[in-house]
Coordinates of C-alpha atoms in Angstrom, one line a residue:
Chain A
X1484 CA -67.8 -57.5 -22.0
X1485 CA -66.5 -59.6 -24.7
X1486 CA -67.5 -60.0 -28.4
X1487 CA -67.6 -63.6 -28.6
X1488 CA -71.2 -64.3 -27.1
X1489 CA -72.3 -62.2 -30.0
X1490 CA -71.1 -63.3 -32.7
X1491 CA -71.7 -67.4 -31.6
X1492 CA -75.5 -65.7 -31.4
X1493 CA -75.0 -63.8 -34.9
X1494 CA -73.2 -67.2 -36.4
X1495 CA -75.8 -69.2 -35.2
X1496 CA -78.6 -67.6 -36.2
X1497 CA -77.0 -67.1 -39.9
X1498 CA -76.5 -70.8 -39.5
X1499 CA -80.0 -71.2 -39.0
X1500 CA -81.6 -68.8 -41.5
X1501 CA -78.9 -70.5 -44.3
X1502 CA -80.3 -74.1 -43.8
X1503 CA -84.0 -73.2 -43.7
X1504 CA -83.9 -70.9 -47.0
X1505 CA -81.9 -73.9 -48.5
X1506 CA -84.2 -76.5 -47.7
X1507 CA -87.6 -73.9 -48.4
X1508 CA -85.9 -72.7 -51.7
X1509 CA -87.2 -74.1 -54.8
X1510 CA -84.4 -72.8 -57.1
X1511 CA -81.6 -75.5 -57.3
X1512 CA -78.9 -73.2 -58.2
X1513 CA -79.7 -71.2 -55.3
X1514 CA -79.9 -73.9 -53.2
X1515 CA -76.1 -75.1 -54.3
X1516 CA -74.9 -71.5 -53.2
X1517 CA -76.5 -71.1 -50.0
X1518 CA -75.3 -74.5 -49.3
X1519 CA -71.5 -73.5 -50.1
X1520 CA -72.1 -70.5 -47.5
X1521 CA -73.8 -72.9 -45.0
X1522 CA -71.2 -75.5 -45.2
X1523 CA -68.2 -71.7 -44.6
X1524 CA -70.5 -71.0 -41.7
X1525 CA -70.3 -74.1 -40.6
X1526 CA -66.7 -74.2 -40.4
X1527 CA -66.7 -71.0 -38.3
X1528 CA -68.3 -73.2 -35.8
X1529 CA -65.9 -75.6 -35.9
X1530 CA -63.3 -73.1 -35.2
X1531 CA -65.7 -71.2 -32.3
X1532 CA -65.6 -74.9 -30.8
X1533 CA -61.8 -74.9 -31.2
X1534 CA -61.8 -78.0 -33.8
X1535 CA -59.8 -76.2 -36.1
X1536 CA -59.1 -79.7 -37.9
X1537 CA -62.8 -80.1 -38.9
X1538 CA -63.2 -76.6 -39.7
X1539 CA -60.1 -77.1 -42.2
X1540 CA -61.7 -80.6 -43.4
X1541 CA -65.1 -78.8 -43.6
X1542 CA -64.6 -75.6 -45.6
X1543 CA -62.4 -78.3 -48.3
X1544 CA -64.7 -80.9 -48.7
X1545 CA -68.3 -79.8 -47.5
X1546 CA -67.7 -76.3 -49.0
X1547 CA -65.3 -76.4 -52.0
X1548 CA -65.2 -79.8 -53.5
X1549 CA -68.9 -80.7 -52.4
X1550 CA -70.3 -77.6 -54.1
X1551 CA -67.7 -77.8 -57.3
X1552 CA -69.9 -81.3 -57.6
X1553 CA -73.3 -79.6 -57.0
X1554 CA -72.7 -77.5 -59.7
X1555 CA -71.6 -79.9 -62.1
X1556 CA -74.3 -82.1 -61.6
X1557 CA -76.9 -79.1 -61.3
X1558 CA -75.8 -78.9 -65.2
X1559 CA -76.9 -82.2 -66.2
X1560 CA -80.3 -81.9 -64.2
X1561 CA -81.2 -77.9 -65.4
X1562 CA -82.2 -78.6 -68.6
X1563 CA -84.7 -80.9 -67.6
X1564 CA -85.8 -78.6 -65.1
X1565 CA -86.3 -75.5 -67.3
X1566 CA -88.3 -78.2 -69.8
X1567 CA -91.2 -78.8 -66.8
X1568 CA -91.6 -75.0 -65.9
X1569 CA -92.5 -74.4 -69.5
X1570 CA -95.6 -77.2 -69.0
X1571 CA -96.9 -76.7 -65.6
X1572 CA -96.0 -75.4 -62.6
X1573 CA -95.2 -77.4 -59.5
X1574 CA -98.6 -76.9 -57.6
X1575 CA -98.3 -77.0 -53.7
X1576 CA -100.3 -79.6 -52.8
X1577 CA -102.0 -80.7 -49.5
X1578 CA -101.6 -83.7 -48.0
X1579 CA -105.3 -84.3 -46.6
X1580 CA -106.6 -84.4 -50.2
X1581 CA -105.6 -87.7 -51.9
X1582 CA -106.6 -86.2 -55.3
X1583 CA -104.2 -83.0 -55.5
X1584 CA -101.0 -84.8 -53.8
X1585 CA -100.8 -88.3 -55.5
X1586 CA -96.9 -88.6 -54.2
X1587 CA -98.6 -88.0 -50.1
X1588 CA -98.1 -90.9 -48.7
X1589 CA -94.2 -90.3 -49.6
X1590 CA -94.2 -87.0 -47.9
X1591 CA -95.9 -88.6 -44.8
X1592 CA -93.3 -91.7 -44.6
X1593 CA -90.2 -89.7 -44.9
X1594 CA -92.2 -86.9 -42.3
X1595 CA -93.0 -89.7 -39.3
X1596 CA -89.0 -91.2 -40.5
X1597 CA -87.4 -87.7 -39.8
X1598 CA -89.7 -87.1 -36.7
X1599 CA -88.7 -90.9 -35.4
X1600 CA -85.1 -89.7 -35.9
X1601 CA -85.4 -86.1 -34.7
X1602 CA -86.8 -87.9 -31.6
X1603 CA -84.1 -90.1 -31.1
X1604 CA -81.3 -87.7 -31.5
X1605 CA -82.9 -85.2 -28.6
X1606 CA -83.2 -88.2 -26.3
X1607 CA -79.4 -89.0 -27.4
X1608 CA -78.5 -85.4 -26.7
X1609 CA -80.4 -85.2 -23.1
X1610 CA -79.1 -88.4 -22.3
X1611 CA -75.4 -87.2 -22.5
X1612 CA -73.6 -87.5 -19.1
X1613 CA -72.9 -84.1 -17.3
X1614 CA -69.4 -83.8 -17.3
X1615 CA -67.6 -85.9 -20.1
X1616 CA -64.7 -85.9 -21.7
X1617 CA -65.0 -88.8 -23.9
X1618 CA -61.4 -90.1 -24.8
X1619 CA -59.7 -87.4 -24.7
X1620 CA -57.8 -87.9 -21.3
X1621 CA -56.8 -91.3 -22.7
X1622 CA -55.8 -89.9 -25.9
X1623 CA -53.5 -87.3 -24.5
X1624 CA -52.3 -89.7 -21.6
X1625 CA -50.8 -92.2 -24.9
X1626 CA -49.6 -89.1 -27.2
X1627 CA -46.0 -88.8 -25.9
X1628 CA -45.4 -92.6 -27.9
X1629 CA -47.8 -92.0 -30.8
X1630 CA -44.8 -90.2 -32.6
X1631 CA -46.7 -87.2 -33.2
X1632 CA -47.9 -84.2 -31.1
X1633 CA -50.7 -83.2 -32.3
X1634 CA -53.6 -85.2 -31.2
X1635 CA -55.8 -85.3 -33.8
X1636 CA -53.0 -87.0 -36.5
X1637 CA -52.0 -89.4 -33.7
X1638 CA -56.0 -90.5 -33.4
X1639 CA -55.9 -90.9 -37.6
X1640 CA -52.9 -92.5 -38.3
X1641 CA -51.7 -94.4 -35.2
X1642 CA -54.5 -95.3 -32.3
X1643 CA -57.3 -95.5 -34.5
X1644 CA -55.9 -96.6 -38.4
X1645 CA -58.5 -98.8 -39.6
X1646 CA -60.8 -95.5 -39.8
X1647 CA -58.9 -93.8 -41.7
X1648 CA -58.1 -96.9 -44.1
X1649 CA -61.8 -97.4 -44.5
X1650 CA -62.0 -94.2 -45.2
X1651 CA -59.6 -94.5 -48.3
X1652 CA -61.4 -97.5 -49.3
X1653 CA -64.9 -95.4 -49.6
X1654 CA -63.2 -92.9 -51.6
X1655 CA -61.9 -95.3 -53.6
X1656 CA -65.5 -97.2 -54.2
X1657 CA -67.3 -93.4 -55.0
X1658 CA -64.4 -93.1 -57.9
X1659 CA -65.6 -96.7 -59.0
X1660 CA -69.1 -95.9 -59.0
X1661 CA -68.9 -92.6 -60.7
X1662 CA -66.2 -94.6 -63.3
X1663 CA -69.4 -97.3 -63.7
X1664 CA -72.1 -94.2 -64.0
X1665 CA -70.1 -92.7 -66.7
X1666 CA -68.5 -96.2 -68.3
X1667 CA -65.3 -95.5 -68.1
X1668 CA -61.9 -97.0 -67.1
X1669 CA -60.7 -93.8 -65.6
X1670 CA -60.7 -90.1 -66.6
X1671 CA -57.7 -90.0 -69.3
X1672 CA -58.2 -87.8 -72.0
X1673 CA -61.1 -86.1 -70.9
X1674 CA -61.5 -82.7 -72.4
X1675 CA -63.0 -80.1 -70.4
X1676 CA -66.8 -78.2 -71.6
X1677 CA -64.9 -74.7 -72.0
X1678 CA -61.7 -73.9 -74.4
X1679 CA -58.9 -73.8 -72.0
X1680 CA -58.7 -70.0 -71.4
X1681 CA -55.4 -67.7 -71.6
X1682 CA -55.8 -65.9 -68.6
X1683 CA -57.4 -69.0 -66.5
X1684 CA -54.0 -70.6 -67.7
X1685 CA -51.8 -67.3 -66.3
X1686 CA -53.5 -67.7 -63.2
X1687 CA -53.7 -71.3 -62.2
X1688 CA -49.5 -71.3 -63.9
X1689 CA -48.9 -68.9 -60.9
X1690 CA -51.0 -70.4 -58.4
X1691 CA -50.3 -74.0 -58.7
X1692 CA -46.5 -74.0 -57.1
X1693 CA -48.0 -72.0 -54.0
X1694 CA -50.9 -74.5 -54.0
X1695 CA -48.8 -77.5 -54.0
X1696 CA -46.5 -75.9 -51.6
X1697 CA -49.4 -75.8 -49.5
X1698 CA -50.1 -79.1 -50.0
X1699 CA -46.5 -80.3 -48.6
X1700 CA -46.9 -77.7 -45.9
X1701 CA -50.0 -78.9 -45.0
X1702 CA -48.9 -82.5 -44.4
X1703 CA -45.7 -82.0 -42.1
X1704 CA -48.3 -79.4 -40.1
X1705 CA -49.9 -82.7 -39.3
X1706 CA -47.0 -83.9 -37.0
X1707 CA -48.0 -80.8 -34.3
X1708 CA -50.7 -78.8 -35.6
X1709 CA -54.0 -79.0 -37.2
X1710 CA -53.3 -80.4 -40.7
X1711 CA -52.6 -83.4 -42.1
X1712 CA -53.3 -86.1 -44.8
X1713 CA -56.8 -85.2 -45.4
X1714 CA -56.3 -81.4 -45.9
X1715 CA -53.4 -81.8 -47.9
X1716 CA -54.9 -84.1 -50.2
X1717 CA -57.9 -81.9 -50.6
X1718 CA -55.9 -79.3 -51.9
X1719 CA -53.5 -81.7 -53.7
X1720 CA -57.3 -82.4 -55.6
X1721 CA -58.1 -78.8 -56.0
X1722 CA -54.4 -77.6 -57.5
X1723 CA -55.1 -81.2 -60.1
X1724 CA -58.6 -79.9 -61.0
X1725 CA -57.7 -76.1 -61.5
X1726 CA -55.1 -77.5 -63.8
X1727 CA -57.2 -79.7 -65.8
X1728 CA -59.9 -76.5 -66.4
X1729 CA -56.7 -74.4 -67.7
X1730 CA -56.0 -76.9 -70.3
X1731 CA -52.6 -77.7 -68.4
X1732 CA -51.1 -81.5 -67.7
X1733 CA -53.1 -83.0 -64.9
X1734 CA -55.1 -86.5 -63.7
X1735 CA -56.2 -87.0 -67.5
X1736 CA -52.9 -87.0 -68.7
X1737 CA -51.0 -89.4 -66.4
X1738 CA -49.9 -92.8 -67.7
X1739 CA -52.8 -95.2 -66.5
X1740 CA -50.5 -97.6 -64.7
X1741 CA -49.0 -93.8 -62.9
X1742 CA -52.5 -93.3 -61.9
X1743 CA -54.1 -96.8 -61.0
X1744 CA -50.5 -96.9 -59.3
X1745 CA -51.2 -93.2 -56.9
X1746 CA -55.4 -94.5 -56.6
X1747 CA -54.8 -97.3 -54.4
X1748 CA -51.5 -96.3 -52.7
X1749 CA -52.9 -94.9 -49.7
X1750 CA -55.3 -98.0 -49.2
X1751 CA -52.7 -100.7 -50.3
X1752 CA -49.8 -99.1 -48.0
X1753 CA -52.2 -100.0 -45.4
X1754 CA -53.8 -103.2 -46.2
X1755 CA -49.6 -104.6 -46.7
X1756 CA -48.8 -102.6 -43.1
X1757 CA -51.6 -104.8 -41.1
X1758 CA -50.6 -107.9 -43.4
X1759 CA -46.9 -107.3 -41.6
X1760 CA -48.4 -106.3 -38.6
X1761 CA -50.3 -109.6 -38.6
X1762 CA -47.4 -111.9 -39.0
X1763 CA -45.5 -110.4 -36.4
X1764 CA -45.7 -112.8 -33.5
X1765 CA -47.4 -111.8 -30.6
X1766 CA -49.1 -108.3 -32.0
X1767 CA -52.2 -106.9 -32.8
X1768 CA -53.0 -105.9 -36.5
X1769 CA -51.7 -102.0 -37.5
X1770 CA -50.5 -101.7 -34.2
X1771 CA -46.6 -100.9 -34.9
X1772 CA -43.4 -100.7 -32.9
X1773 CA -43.1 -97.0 -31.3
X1774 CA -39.8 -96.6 -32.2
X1775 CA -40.7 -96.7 -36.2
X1776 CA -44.2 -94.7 -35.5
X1777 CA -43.0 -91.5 -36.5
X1778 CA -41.1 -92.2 -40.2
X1779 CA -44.3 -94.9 -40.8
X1780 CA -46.8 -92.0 -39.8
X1781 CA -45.1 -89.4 -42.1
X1782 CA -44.9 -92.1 -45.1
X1783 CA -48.6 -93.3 -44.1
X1784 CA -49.9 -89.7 -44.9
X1785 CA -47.7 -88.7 -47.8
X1786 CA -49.0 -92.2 -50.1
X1787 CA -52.8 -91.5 -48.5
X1788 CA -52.0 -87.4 -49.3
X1789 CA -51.1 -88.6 -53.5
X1790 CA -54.6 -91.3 -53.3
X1791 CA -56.9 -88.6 -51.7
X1792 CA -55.5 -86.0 -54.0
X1793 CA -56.0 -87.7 -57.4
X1794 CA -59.0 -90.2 -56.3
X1795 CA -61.2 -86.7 -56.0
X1796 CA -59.5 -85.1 -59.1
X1797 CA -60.4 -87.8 -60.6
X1798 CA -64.0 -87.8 -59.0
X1799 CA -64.2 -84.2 -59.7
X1800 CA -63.2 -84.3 -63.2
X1801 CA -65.4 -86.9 -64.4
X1802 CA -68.3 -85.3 -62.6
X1803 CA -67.6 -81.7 -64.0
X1804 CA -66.4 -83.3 -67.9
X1805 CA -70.0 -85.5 -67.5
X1806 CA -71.8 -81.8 -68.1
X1807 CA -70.0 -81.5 -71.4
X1808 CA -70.6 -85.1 -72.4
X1809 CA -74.2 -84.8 -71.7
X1810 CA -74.3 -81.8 -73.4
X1811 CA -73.0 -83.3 -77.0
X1812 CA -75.2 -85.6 -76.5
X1813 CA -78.7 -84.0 -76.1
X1814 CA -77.1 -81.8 -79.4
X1815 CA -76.5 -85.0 -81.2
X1816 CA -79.9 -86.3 -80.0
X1817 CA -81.2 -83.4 -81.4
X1818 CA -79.4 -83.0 -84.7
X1819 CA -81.1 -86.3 -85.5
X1820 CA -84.0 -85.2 -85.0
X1821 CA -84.1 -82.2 -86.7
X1822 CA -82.4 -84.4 -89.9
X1823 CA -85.7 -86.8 -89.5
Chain B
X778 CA -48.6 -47.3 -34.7
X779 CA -51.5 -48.8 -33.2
X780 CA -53.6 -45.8 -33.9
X781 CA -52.7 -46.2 -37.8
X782 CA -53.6 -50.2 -37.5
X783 CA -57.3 -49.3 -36.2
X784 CA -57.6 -46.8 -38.9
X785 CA -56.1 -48.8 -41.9
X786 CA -58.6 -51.7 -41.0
X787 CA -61.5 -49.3 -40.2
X788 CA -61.1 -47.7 -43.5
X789 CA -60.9 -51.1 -45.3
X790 CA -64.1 -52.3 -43.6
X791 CA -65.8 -49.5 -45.6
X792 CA -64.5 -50.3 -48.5
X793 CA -66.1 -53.7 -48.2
X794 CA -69.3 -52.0 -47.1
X795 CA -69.0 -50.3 -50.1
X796 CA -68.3 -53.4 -52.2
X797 CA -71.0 -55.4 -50.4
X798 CA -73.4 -52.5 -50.6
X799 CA -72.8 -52.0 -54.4
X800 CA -73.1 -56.3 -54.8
X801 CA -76.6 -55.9 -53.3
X802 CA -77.9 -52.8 -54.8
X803 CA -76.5 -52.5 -58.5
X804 CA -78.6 -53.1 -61.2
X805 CA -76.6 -55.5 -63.5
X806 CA -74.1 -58.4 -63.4
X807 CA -70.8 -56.5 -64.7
X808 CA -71.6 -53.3 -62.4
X809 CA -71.3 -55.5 -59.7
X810 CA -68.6 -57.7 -60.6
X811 CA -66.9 -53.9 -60.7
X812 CA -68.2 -53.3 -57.3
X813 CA -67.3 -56.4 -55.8
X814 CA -63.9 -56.5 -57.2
X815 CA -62.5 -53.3 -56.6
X816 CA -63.9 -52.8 -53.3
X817 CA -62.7 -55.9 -52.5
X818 CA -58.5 -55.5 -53.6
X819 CA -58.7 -52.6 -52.0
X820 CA -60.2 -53.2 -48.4
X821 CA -58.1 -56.2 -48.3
X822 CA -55.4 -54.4 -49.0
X823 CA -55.9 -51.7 -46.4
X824 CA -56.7 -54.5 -44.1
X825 CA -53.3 -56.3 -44.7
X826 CA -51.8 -52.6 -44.7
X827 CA -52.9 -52.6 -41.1
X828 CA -51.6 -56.2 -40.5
X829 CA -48.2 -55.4 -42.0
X830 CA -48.1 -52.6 -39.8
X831 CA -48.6 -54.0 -36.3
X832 CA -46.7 -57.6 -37.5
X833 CA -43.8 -58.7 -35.6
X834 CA -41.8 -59.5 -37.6
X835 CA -40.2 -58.7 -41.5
X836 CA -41.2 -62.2 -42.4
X837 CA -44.9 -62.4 -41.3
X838 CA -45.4 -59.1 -42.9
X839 CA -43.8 -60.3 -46.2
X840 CA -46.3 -63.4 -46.2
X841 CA -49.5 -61.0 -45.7
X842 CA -48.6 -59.2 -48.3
X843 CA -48.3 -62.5 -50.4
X844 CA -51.7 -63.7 -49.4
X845 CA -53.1 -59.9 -51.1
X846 CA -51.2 -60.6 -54.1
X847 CA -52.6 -64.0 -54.6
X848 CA -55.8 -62.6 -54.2
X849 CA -55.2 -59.6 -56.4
X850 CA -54.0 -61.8 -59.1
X851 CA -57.2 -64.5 -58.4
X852 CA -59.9 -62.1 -58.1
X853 CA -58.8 -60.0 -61.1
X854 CA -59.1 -63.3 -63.4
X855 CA -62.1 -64.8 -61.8
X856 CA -63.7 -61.0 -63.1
X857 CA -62.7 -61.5 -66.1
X858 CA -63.5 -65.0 -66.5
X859 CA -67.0 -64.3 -64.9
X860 CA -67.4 -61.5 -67.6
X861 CA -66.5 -63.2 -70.1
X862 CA -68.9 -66.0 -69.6
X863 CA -71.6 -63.3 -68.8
X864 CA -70.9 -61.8 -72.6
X865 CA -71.1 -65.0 -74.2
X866 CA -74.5 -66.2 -72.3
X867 CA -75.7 -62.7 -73.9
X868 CA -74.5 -63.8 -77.6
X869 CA -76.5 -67.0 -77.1
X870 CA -79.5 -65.3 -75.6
X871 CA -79.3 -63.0 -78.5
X872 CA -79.0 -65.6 -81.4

């Protein structure tokens, strides 16, 4: 008998039991912890499923950089927090008596909007044809003049481009929104809450060469494994933030035209390949010749790699350095105060 | 050779018992930053004894052994780092 039927049982009922104590639990900072296991045990399923390319995306981003952010903004909002447990407690409140639960009618919209959609994706699911396999018989029919062997990369940077240019465009809109939310122009010369520390500095001095070698690695992986732009920019980000918390040179210190310059490379490489691909007579926009597909894919993911890697440094730092700022100033707020 | 595999990585497993064991049962934040952390260094490294053992080659062996390193050297840091921002939440707590 073979293991694997118990542990997809084991996984998924850990899966399970994560994602109901972090929706039932009504301590935030718990919550951001189980949802950094939920989102590791979640990329276990990706690899029991043999997606090994999500499971890399997901443990990066829906683990690592989405709970780094939790955190940070679980800083600014704790204060708060602790200040309304000192007045009164939370009361549960039931949703047949108007008087206890003024907020109900909330509770009830958002309950019959979930049930709607809960609905809707099990008639989804049960409506799913018997034996499918989608497109991936197409996909691997075209692969031999995508310029890659890996199917995944060929599906992100050649058959279907314009996702993942969109893609780089909604990175770059969150970095604008979080630049508007903190009225910025971009994260230069922001100081991190803690002293740079010696050993953090040790320790992110030896790390960061393996880290960006990883990085590199990473991206030519793309060509015939699971890897890629995505991956490698995630780490790319993670290398710029760990050097940013040791005090070291990083997305704050770049020359603004160097950074504006690496934000919208990835995006702009594309937008000028469809303008050219446009003009050509006769072809369909970001559809390119097969004999350049290869160098174009490898250059493609190189200039999105630098965007991705710095747009959610950046992201990151200004998130993370927006705990400090709010910190100074509730201390200035109250330093007023107290000299009132 | 395989026999020494199955027992490197059986006696690393308890060692992570051990580790997870003292994580869930000690008392205060250092004691089981200490349990965590040693445990930890040294399953993995049993575990990665056992992989260097049964790997086919000098160069996969040589990048196991890499991976414990970088994980000696992280995990050592991160312990102190953690402590250190343990002790100072104390001197606030205390003021």
């Amino acid at each position: 008998m073979s293991l694997a039927p118990i542990f997809d049982i084991l996984l998924i009922t850990a899966l399970l039991l994560v994602s109901w104590r972090l929706l039932g639990n009504s301590d935030l900072f718990q919550a951001a912890v189980l949802f950094i296991s939920f989102g590791l045990f979640l990329s276990l399923a990706w690899v029991r499923l043999q997606a090994p390319d999500i499971a890399l995306a997901e443990a990066a981003v829906g683990a690592g950089l989405t709970g780094a952010l939790l955190f940070a903004t679980l800083k600014i909002v704790e204060p708060k927090q602790g200040r309304s447990k000192n007045g009164a407690q939370p009361k549960s409140c039931r949703l047949d008596r108007a008087a206890e639960c003024p907020g109900r009618m909330h509770y009830i919209l958002a309950s019959i909007f979930v049930l709607g959609l809960a609905g809707l994706l099990l008639t989804a699911v049960f409506s799913l044809p018997d034996t499918a396999n989608g497109l991936a018989g197409l996909t691997s029919g075209f692969l031999a003049q995508s310029g890659v062997e890996h199917p995944v990369t060929a599906v992100l940077l050649n058959f279907r481009l314009y996702d993942t240019w969109l893609e780089l465009g909604v990175l770059l809109l969150a970095l604008l929104g979080v630049l508007g939310t903190r009225d910025r122009l971009g994260p230069q010369n922001v100081t991190a809450a803690q002293p740079p520390n010696p050993v953090l500095s040790w320790l992110v001095r030896g790390l960061a060469p393996f880290m960006l070698l990883a990085t590199v690695y990473l991206l030519w992986l793309g060509d015939h494994a699971p890897g890629g732009a995505f991956q490698a920019g995630v780490v790319l980000a993670a290398t710029l933030v760990l050097l940013w918390l040791a005090g070291l040179g990083s997305v704050v210190r770049m020359p603004r035209h160097a950074w504006l310059f690496s934000l919208v490379a990835g995006f702009s490489a594309m937008l000028v390949l469809a303008l050219c691909t446009t003009l050509a007579p006769d072809a369909v926009a970001l559809a390119y010749p097969q004999s350049w597909a290869k160098a174009l894919i490898l250059l493609l993911e190189s200039v999105a790699t630098i965007s991705i890697g710095v747009i959610l440094a950046s992201l990151t730092v200004l998130v993370l350095a927006g705990e400090g700022e709010a910190n100074g100033a509730g201390a200035a707020e109250t330093d007023g105060k107290n000299g009132m | 050779m395989h026999i020494l595999a199955v027992l490197l990585c059986l006696a690393g497993a308890f060692f992570f018992l051990a580790g997870t064991a003292g994580l869930l049962r000690f008392p205060d934040s250092p004691s089981r930053l200490h349990a965590l952390t040693k445990a930890d260094n040294l399953g993995l490294g049993l575990i990665v004894l056992a992989l260097v053992v049964t790997s086919s080659s000098l160069a996969v062996a040589l990048k196991v052994i890499l991976v414990w390193l970088l994980a000696l050297a992280a995990s050592t840091s991160i312990c102190f780092l953690l402590g250190q921002s343990m002790l100072r939440q104390d001197q606030r707590q205390d003021q």
